[in-house]
Amino acid sequence: MTPAVVGRRRVVFLLALLGFQLSGVVCEELRKLSVSDWWEKSGFYQIYPRSFKDSNGDGIGDLKGITQKLPYLKSIGVKAFWLSPIYKSPMADFGYDISDFRDIQPEYGTLQDFKDLKAEANKLGLKLIMDFVPNHSSDEHEWFQKSENRVAGYEDYYVWHDGKPGDDPNQNDPPNNWVEAFRGSAWRWSNIRKQYYLHQFHYKQPDLNYRNSKVVEEMKNVLRYWLDLGVDGFRIDAVNWLFEDSQLRDEPPSGESDDPLRPEYLSHIYTRDMPETTDMVYQWRAVMDEYKQQHGGDTRVMMTESWSNLDIVATYYEDVNKRQGSNMPFNFQLILHLNKNSKASNFKTVIDSWLNIVPDQHVANWVLGNHDQRRVASRMGGEHMADLMAMVGLSLPGVSVTYQGEEIGMTDYEVSWEDTKDPAGCQTSPTDYQKYSRDPARTPFQWDNSSKAGFTSGSTTWLPVNPNYLTVNVDYQEKASNSHLKVFKKLIELRDEDIFHDCLYGVMAVGDNVFGIVRTTTPLHEAPVYLTLINIANQAVNVTTQTIYSGFSVSFTSDMKVAVASVSSKRSEGNSVSLNNLELQPYEGLVLRAGAAVLMLSKLLSLLLVFTVFLLW
Ligand code: GLC
């Protein structure tokens, strides 16, 4: 072999190596999604019943109000809604303290009103998901009263303990240092039973004892009861709090607070995420699947609430033996890790962190807010971010979950100390309640610009109405030529296209301020491409084809058309956009569409090099 041939081979080898580098490192491979079940394709919506719509003028939302507004849900394109609790409750934690798991809170209506709501939802093709609160009942629940009085069979329905001897001759000290979620000891002395009971939330929310098989069976029967009433699934509340350390060991300080009564003060290694929890979730999955087998119908869907580390959250989907659990372990990453100071790279990291834990055959979900958190627009810096975050939540393949009001850009309202109702706020002080109260995200839904935002015909509301209701309301935004509501509707419409159900997709940061999502499908040369670009900065940013192509292992025609534009954009649907020269305005968000010209650039490059090797060898 002559030295010239050897030299040529070396060059060719180096080029081939470079090609593979480009395909594997510089350009990320697109991920694949393929879904078929009803819920995997759906937009979900959360209703907080107390604040959605009041039908009888008492200033409190109710079931008839929800029924009246179902056509609105239909009109915005969501396919399913989940209801925060509507069960009978003394309202210490606004419905999460349940005194009868099988009946409706009279302020909200009757069981017949529930049946009417379900029938109307069926008519409109909307699925109804109930909140299931397994960790605790109200202290006014019949089981608790029986347990407190040591009625035979009920003694161990809750977690009881004598406590530790202390200075007080009449009453022991609490068994350990555990604290409740709203501040203060997690143990309360019962003068009747002369023992402490555990309450990880409010003292009126005693923890049920899941080490008692009777409790396990009772709660399964609660699921069956609502399945018989036709519900389409459950959102499972505070699921990682179900079990506690059976030795009741003290929890170590976390170093995150100086106040020993605050939940952040401790590392919750003995009260949350106990290994038994996921087994319980798999058992509930089995109840729902068995119900489907016996009664037919569509998959009953399970959504679970657990603010745990991602490796733990992943186990809610399934275990190593593929035993199935939650369809949607809620993905709170966008809530936990994005805020108004986030950069585009933070968006990518946070989104990839979730995509990386979703097991094969399962689907991602995207939650932007709920009744326990500050509203997404406020967290991200203001109403101008509403469309951009909707573009993220609704452009990402998988299930989107919208909290009521996000679609019209509702923001937090700073409720005064006097008006504060949430125990998480009330159990603090007038100086720091705003840090903890969840009321700002729970103010009444804003329907129109009439008095009380059309939420009620009465003169008072249980929480004050946000004064921005004059423009941030459904009626105004339906009539406006462009609005958050219209943007939301267009985004959700796009999700009905096939490209949402079988697609290749990827996310990228274009510099500091532009975040992008690409979505396409196979065969690549025929498939449309959707490119979502949001500029999260208050300044114009130039985007070029080079920057986009270097982030995704895909290239496409630079001439695209606007499919959806944020309210902040001067562009409209159908406008042409050239990626060769695209200046995004401050806080502009666009969903762009291109026709069929799609090539896997890096793959093509690799192929070309391999072909060259072949020719030159
Ligand atoms: C969940 C609910 C929250 C409630 C708590 C106790 O986190 O979302 O509102 O206070 O559980 O049930």
XYZ file of C-alpha atoms and ligand atoms in Angstrom:
629
model
C 0.000 0.000 0.000
C 1.496 3.369 -1.006
C 1.902 6.129 1.626
C -0.594 8.246 -0.385
C -3.298 5.585 0.013
C -2.648 5.244 3.740
C -2.824 9.034 4.141
C -6.072 9.176 2.200
C -7.573 6.449 4.376
C -6.598 8.336 7.503
C -8.306 11.489 6.250
C -11.424 9.541 5.345
C -11.472 7.898 8.747
C -11.179 11.207 10.512
C -14.012 12.608 8.428
C -16.205 9.620 9.245
C -15.431 10.052 12.906
C -16.365 13.727 12.711
C -19.661 12.802 11.076
C -20.591 10.438 13.896
C -19.620 13.066 16.426
C -21.928 15.538 14.755
C -24.777 13.064 14.688
C -24.405 11.950 18.264
C -23.084 14.856 20.262
C -23.616 18.218 18.638
C -27.081 17.331 17.418
C -29.304 15.494 19.776
C -31.320 12.583 18.461
C -35.033 13.257 18.410
C -37.160 11.297 20.851
C -40.065 9.164 19.745
C -43.652 9.210 20.955
C -46.433 6.871 19.967
C -49.762 6.908 21.774
C -53.210 5.473 21.286
C -55.316 5.469 24.472
C -57.848 8.309 24.904
C -56.116 10.008 27.809
C -52.679 9.962 26.212
C -53.937 12.323 23.523
C -55.932 14.601 25.780
C -55.655 17.995 27.339
C -56.751 17.777 31.010
C -58.182 20.651 33.028
C -58.324 21.080 36.802
C -61.428 22.610 38.357
C -61.233 23.971 41.887
C -65.000 23.724 42.524
C -65.209 26.322 45.275
C -63.922 28.986 42.885
C -65.197 27.950 39.467
C -68.837 29.013 39.175
C -71.521 29.737 41.747
C -75.073 28.960 40.601
C -77.041 29.998 43.692
C -75.564 33.349 44.740
C -73.945 32.267 48.023
C -70.479 33.267 46.825
C -69.213 29.668 46.768
C -68.799 27.652 43.582
C -70.957 24.555 43.196
C -71.764 21.532 41.029
C -74.632 23.161 39.149
C -72.242 25.987 38.307
C -69.762 23.493 36.868
C -72.518 21.803 34.852
C -73.551 25.182 33.402
C -69.992 25.810 32.297
C -69.208 22.432 30.734
C -69.821 23.846 27.223
C -66.991 26.273 27.976
C -64.651 23.365 28.717
C -65.748 21.734 25.501
C -65.122 24.978 23.598
C -61.539 25.300 24.784
C -60.765 21.805 23.557
C -59.879 19.925 26.742
C -61.082 16.315 26.833
C -61.131 15.632 30.568
C -61.328 17.533 33.822
C -60.387 16.666 37.378
C -62.290 18.068 40.314
C -60.687 19.029 43.604
C -62.762 17.398 46.384
C -66.525 17.889 46.387
C -67.206 15.466 49.253
C -68.840 16.274 52.560
C -66.356 18.250 54.612
C -66.070 20.655 57.552
C -63.756 22.634 55.214
C -60.775 22.916 57.547
C -58.648 22.353 54.418
C -61.330 23.285 51.898
C -62.528 19.820 51.048
C -59.336 17.847 51.668
C -60.743 17.005 55.112
C -63.517 14.581 54.219
C -66.223 13.541 56.671
C -68.033 11.267 54.208
C -66.168 9.813 51.221
C -69.475 8.879 49.577
C -71.493 12.071 49.787
C -71.391 15.611 48.428
C -70.712 18.756 50.454
C -74.139 20.469 50.771
C -72.669 23.885 49.788
C -71.692 22.257 46.488
C -74.952 20.378 45.893
C -76.309 16.879 46.144
C -75.509 13.439 44.811
C -78.208 14.061 42.213
C -76.380 17.230 41.116
C -73.265 15.099 40.729
C -75.145 12.592 38.585
C -76.492 15.451 36.448
C -72.978 16.812 36.060
C -71.706 13.414 34.975
C -74.581 12.940 32.524
C -73.916 16.342 30.956
C -70.182 15.586 30.730
C -71.005 12.301 28.981
C -73.219 14.149 26.519
C -70.388 16.510 25.659
C -67.788 13.749 25.501
C -65.865 15.069 28.495
C -64.299 12.666 30.981
C -64.658 13.352 34.702
C -61.862 12.548 37.161
C -62.447 12.657 40.921
C -59.948 13.653 43.571
C -59.315 10.685 45.875
C -57.853 11.665 49.253
C -56.529 8.453 50.795
C -54.049 9.678 53.405
C -56.536 11.117 55.873
C -60.188 11.767 56.650
C -61.767 14.533 58.653
C -61.821 14.159 62.442
C -65.599 14.443 61.934
C -65.664 11.239 59.875
C -67.623 8.436 61.524
C -64.524 6.172 61.423
C -62.491 8.652 63.431
C -65.182 9.103 66.023
C -65.502 5.353 66.413
C -61.740 4.972 66.596
C -61.419 7.726 69.180
C -64.033 5.941 71.277
C -62.330 2.578 70.760
C -65.389 1.045 69.107
C -64.549 -2.592 68.352
C -63.050 -3.026 64.885
C -62.162 0.656 64.513
C -59.419 0.995 67.145
C -56.608 0.946 64.574
C -58.176 2.883 61.734
C -55.859 5.795 62.562
C -52.324 6.112 63.927
C -52.584 6.319 67.726
C -49.834 6.486 70.322
C -49.511 7.089 74.076
C -46.710 9.613 73.619
C -43.657 9.990 75.843
C -43.746 10.821 79.553
C -43.034 14.529 80.079
C -43.459 17.218 82.725
C -47.230 17.387 82.505
C -48.792 14.743 84.849
C -52.080 14.809 82.886
C -50.766 14.418 79.393
C -47.680 12.835 77.871
C -45.439 14.620 75.369
C -45.892 13.809 71.652
C -44.243 10.548 70.515
C -41.650 12.295 68.333
C -40.628 15.525 66.573
C -42.756 15.130 63.433
C -44.452 18.303 62.197
C -47.570 18.846 60.096
C -47.512 20.415 56.631
C -49.153 23.646 57.783
C -46.878 24.243 60.839
C -46.853 22.703 64.300
C -46.612 19.220 65.793
C -48.101 16.405 63.708
C -49.569 14.887 66.913
C -52.728 15.922 68.705
C -53.868 14.735 72.069
C -57.334 13.198 72.294
C -58.914 13.753 75.656
C -61.406 11.036 74.887
C -58.959 8.265 74.036
C -56.100 9.699 76.140
C -53.684 9.135 73.309
C -52.112 11.120 70.508
C -53.221 10.748 66.892
C -51.087 11.510 63.877
C -52.127 14.263 61.465
C -49.595 15.155 58.803
C -51.823 17.984 57.627
C -54.316 19.996 59.697
C -55.277 18.583 63.098
C -58.732 18.048 61.630
C -57.158 15.660 59.074
C -56.150 12.542 61.058
C -53.955 10.112 59.091
C -55.565 6.794 58.194
C -53.572 3.711 59.141
C -52.569 1.856 55.973
C -51.002 -0.925 57.981
C -54.560 -1.968 58.813
C -55.950 -4.163 56.002
C -59.508 -3.089 56.869
C -58.611 0.516 56.041
C -57.042 -0.597 52.777
C -60.220 -2.440 51.829
C -62.521 0.421 52.944
C -60.650 2.824 50.688
C -60.748 0.435 47.741
C -64.492 0.281 48.214
C -64.604 4.064 48.040
C -62.944 3.824 44.614
C -65.463 1.188 43.529
C -68.356 3.359 44.732
C -67.340 6.254 42.459
C -66.485 3.913 39.602
C -70.077 2.653 39.870
C -71.210 6.260 39.501
C -69.348 6.349 36.219
C -66.232 8.380 36.986
C -63.417 8.081 34.466
C -60.534 8.017 36.898
C -58.917 9.498 39.972
C -56.345 12.065 40.926
C -54.720 10.607 44.030
C -53.931 13.189 46.655
C -50.698 13.425 48.663
C -49.897 9.821 47.874
C -46.337 9.784 49.199
C -47.604 10.535 52.733
C -49.519 7.238 53.044
C -47.086 5.360 55.289
C -44.798 6.372 58.138
C -41.946 4.661 59.913
C -43.491 2.007 62.164
C -40.908 2.748 64.899
C -41.925 6.440 64.812
C -38.294 7.607 64.811
C -37.453 11.317 65.063
C -36.645 12.979 61.757
C -33.276 14.756 61.431
C -33.120 18.532 60.871
C -32.718 19.519 57.235
C -30.880 22.761 57.883
C -33.426 24.595 55.762
C -35.285 26.456 58.506
C -34.682 27.805 61.999
C -38.243 27.192 63.069
C -38.673 23.618 64.453
C -42.409 23.859 63.850
C -42.094 24.403 60.105
C -42.167 21.345 57.813
C -38.984 22.519 56.035
C -37.139 22.188 59.363
C -36.955 18.398 59.046
C -35.725 15.921 56.461
C -38.793 13.765 55.977
C -37.093 10.407 55.840
C -39.658 8.678 58.072
C -42.928 10.262 56.981
C -42.785 10.477 53.183
C -41.945 8.154 50.297
C -41.929 5.013 52.425
C -41.303 1.912 50.272
C -44.827 0.534 50.843
C -46.428 3.481 49.032
C -45.970 2.346 45.453
C -47.408 -1.075 46.230
C -50.607 0.662 47.363
C -50.687 2.600 44.099
C -50.294 -0.631 42.100
C -53.153 -2.148 44.125
C -55.407 0.790 43.224
C -54.400 0.414 39.574
C -55.495 -3.214 39.835
C -58.890 -2.145 41.256
C -59.406 0.194 38.310
C -58.269 -2.344 35.710
C -60.414 -5.063 37.246
C -63.373 -2.687 37.075
C -62.742 -2.114 33.390
C -62.520 -5.851 32.768
C -65.806 -6.475 34.551
C -67.762 -3.491 33.261
C -66.070 -2.530 29.998
C -65.576 1.052 28.895
C -62.431 3.094 28.427
C -59.315 3.040 30.581
C -59.988 4.593 33.997
C -57.093 6.930 34.380
C -54.960 7.467 37.480
C -53.061 10.684 38.210
C -50.909 10.846 41.337
C -49.669 13.785 43.380
C -46.212 13.300 44.841
C -43.637 16.062 45.250
C -40.817 13.535 45.448
C -37.419 13.116 43.852
C -37.604 12.044 40.231
C -36.203 8.565 40.801
C -39.063 7.942 43.235
C -41.709 9.554 41.049
C -40.654 7.239 38.198
C -41.576 4.195 40.304
C -45.211 5.311 40.361
C -45.440 4.456 36.661
C -44.326 0.844 37.148
C -41.880 -1.301 39.081
C -38.920 -3.296 37.805
C -41.209 -6.218 37.069
C -43.484 -3.936 35.041
C -46.270 -4.009 37.612
C -48.360 -1.036 36.576
C -49.304 1.989 38.689
C -50.157 5.565 37.877
C -50.807 6.669 34.309
C -49.736 10.152 35.225
C -47.420 10.654 38.157
C -47.798 14.421 38.056
C -44.782 16.163 36.596
C -44.211 19.225 38.791
C -40.771 20.028 37.392
C -41.948 23.118 35.502
C -43.450 24.432 38.747
C -40.510 23.524 40.948
C -37.605 24.588 38.778
C -38.670 27.396 36.471
C -39.227 31.000 37.458
C -38.918 34.492 36.078
C -35.099 34.329 36.159
C -34.860 31.066 34.236
C -32.798 30.908 31.068
C -33.636 28.858 27.982
C -31.078 26.272 29.078
C -32.999 25.823 32.356
C -36.139 25.021 30.352
C -34.239 22.376 28.449
C -32.639 20.830 31.532
C -35.911 20.691 33.434
C -37.863 19.199 30.539
C -35.180 16.651 29.666
C -34.957 15.611 33.322
C -38.572 14.477 33.127
C -38.340 12.911 29.681
C -35.387 10.880 30.913
C -37.390 9.161 33.644
C -40.520 8.262 31.668
C -40.335 4.487 31.124
C -40.877 2.993 27.651
C -44.556 2.558 26.815
C -45.461 5.460 29.121
C -46.249 9.067 28.361
C -44.993 12.340 29.802
C -47.325 14.883 31.377
C -46.868 18.622 31.874
C -48.409 20.459 34.818
C -48.052 24.251 34.925
C -50.001 24.975 38.087
C -52.637 23.902 40.562
C -54.609 25.093 43.589
C -51.573 24.704 45.900
C -49.109 26.819 43.926
C -48.673 30.380 42.768
C -50.159 30.790 39.282
C -47.853 30.115 36.348
C -48.112 33.621 34.831
C -47.164 35.201 38.171
C -44.346 32.763 38.845
C -42.869 33.435 35.438
C -43.021 37.228 35.712
C -46.515 38.333 34.672
C -49.452 37.952 32.335
C -47.187 38.324 29.264
C -45.760 34.877 30.059
C -49.169 33.158 29.962
C -49.085 32.377 26.226
C -45.445 31.364 26.255
C -45.948 28.877 29.044
C -49.105 27.556 27.367
C -46.976 27.041 24.239
C -44.506 25.007 26.266
C -47.157 22.961 28.105
C -49.189 22.289 24.989
C -46.412 21.848 22.399
C -44.615 19.157 24.347
C -45.805 15.701 23.406
C -47.708 13.946 26.179
C -50.581 15.014 28.395
C -51.063 18.659 29.356
C -52.788 19.600 32.611
C -54.225 23.122 32.825
C -55.301 24.704 36.100
C -58.495 26.758 35.780
C -57.762 30.315 34.659
C -54.353 29.640 33.115
C -55.988 29.739 29.699
C -57.015 33.377 30.196
C -53.768 34.414 31.880
C -55.171 34.722 35.409
C -52.532 35.877 37.883
C -52.199 35.632 41.670
C -54.165 38.030 43.778
C -52.478 38.960 47.048
C -55.351 38.317 49.469
C -55.118 40.370 52.687
C -54.436 38.706 56.059
C -58.016 39.474 57.105
C -59.426 37.714 54.052
C -57.037 34.761 54.165
C -58.794 31.402 54.514
C -56.159 28.777 53.739
C -54.851 26.970 56.855
C -51.348 27.066 55.318
C -51.594 30.870 55.625
C -53.741 31.159 58.742
C -51.384 28.979 60.797
C -48.559 31.481 60.253
C -48.633 35.217 61.038
C -49.698 38.518 59.442
C -46.062 39.173 58.578
C -45.208 35.988 56.723
C -48.517 34.400 55.641
C -48.040 35.445 52.000
C -45.118 33.096 51.699
C -47.324 30.129 52.564
C -50.957 30.940 51.768
C -52.414 29.206 48.726
C -55.346 31.618 48.463
C -53.763 33.866 45.779
C -54.219 31.090 43.198
C -57.710 30.176 44.424
C -59.607 33.430 43.836
C -62.867 33.144 41.867
C -62.704 32.336 38.170
C -63.141 35.388 35.952
C -65.986 34.876 33.497
C -66.884 38.428 32.431
C -66.650 42.078 33.472
C -69.890 42.195 35.474
C -69.774 42.560 39.237
C -67.771 39.716 40.862
C -66.444 38.747 37.426
C -69.616 36.794 36.657
C -68.597 34.165 39.219
C -71.702 34.721 41.343
C -74.939 36.690 41.238
C -74.498 37.360 44.961
C -72.747 40.332 46.526
C -69.981 38.435 48.329
C -67.461 35.785 47.348
C -65.619 33.377 49.641
C -62.286 34.837 48.489
C -62.006 38.271 46.879
C -62.082 38.602 43.097
C -58.838 39.713 41.440
C -59.439 43.334 40.274
C -57.786 42.570 36.925
C -60.989 40.753 35.927
C -62.070 43.669 33.725
C -59.823 42.436 30.907
C -58.675 39.096 32.220
C -61.981 37.341 31.689
C -63.461 34.777 29.321
C -66.082 37.000 27.712
C -63.609 39.770 26.873
C -61.074 37.337 25.498
C -63.631 35.473 23.400
C -64.591 38.754 21.715
C -61.059 40.150 21.306
C -59.333 39.607 17.963
C -56.454 37.934 19.760
C -56.218 36.896 23.387
C -54.647 34.337 25.711
C -57.817 32.295 25.411
C -57.625 32.263 21.609
C -53.963 31.294 21.712
C -54.777 28.479 24.125
C -57.590 27.166 21.928
C -55.396 27.129 18.816
C -52.617 25.350 20.675
C -54.927 22.669 21.937
C -56.491 22.234 18.494
C -53.072 21.416 17.086
C -52.827 18.544 19.532
C -55.604 16.754 17.664
C -53.360 16.422 14.615
C -51.852 12.985 14.103
C -48.380 14.436 14.488
C -49.114 14.652 18.178
C -49.819 10.998 18.528
C -46.965 9.550 16.542
C -44.013 11.828 16.429
C -40.362 12.559 16.773
C -39.599 15.513 18.956
C -36.864 17.379 20.766
C -36.266 20.486 22.850
C -33.443 23.005 22.630
C -32.088 26.250 24.003
C -31.151 28.769 21.316
C -28.776 31.000 23.240
C -29.848 32.347 26.621
C -33.309 33.529 25.790
C -34.987 31.383 23.175
C -36.360 27.980 23.953
C -37.546 25.694 21.161
C -39.536 22.523 20.701
C -39.547 20.650 17.400
C -42.037 18.016 16.417
C -42.190 15.968 13.259
C -42.881 12.425 12.181
C -41.882 9.760 9.709
C -41.412 9.390 6.805
C -39.361 12.520 7.261
C -39.429 13.675 3.658
C -43.219 13.827 3.743
C -43.927 14.921 7.287
C -44.866 18.399 8.430
C -42.676 20.039 11.062
C -43.840 22.152 13.964
C -41.344 24.425 15.605
C -42.290 26.258 18.786
C -40.021 29.158 19.670
C -40.464 31.346 22.736
C -38.397 34.390 23.535
C -38.368 34.659 27.333
C -36.460 37.972 27.335
C -37.696 41.516 27.344
C -35.558 42.230 24.279
C -35.579 41.230 20.626
C -33.504 38.176 19.715
C -32.298 36.961 16.316
C -32.631 33.296 15.536
C -30.894 31.702 12.582
C -31.260 28.428 10.774
C -27.758 27.512 11.893
C -28.602 27.848 15.554
C -31.756 25.813 15.160
C -30.150 23.069 13.050
C -27.250 22.752 15.420
C -29.627 21.945 18.262
C -31.819 19.372 16.573
C -30.679 16.472 14.464
C -33.146 17.557 11.869
C -33.295 20.263 9.276
C -36.230 21.637 7.407
C -37.145 24.315 4.991
C -36.374 27.752 6.357
C -39.669 29.075 5.025
C -42.304 28.405 7.586
C -45.776 29.688 8.346
C -47.141 30.945 11.639
C -49.613 28.427 13.094
C -50.034 30.220 16.450
C -48.662 33.570 17.623
C -48.675 34.899 21.180
C -50.659 38.024 22.013
C -47.320 39.843 22.281
C -46.499 39.037 18.631
C -47.137 41.320 15.678
C -47.417 38.273 13.450
C -50.652 36.457 12.719
C -51.663 32.965 11.734
C -50.641 32.188 8.149
C -47.843 34.820 7.984
C -44.670 33.581 6.335
C -41.529 33.471 8.423
C -38.010 32.817 7.218
C -35.688 31.111 9.630
C -32.802 32.676 7.704
C -33.720 35.963 9.202
C -36.052 35.734 12.154
C -36.164 38.419 14.800
C -38.311 37.447 17.758
C -39.801 40.407 19.591
C -39.646 40.690 23.418
C -41.687 37.872 24.940
C -42.825 36.699 21.536
C -43.894 33.086 21.193
C -44.563 31.365 17.876
C -45.594 27.947 16.732
C -44.319 27.636 13.144
C -45.195 25.028 10.587
C -43.248 23.820 7.601
C -44.289 21.505 4.808
C -42.564 18.299 3.938
C -38.904 19.224 3.546
C -37.345 17.316 6.380
C -34.008 15.611 6.433
C -32.073 14.225 9.333
C -29.089 16.431 8.681
C -26.612 14.626 10.874
C -27.757 11.192 9.820
C -27.454 12.274 6.216
C -23.952 13.528 6.865
C -22.967 10.229 8.439
C -24.428 8.274 5.548
C -22.573 10.462 3.102
C -19.310 9.815 4.867
C -19.842 6.088 5.048
C -20.620 6.141 1.342
C -17.391 8.112 0.692
C -15.403 5.578 2.708
C -16.906 2.860 0.602
C -15.937 4.618 -2.654
C -12.437 5.517 -1.585
C -11.427 2.336 0.187
C -52.727 17.873 48.602
C -53.742 18.903 48.146
C -53.725 20.036 49.103
C -54.125 19.520 50.471
C -53.249 18.357 50.892
C -53.867 17.599 52.020
O -51.429 18.338 48.534
O -53.467 19.281 46.830
O -54.585 21.074 48.714
O -54.023 20.546 51.416
O -53.052 17.415 49.868
O -54.951 16.834 51.565
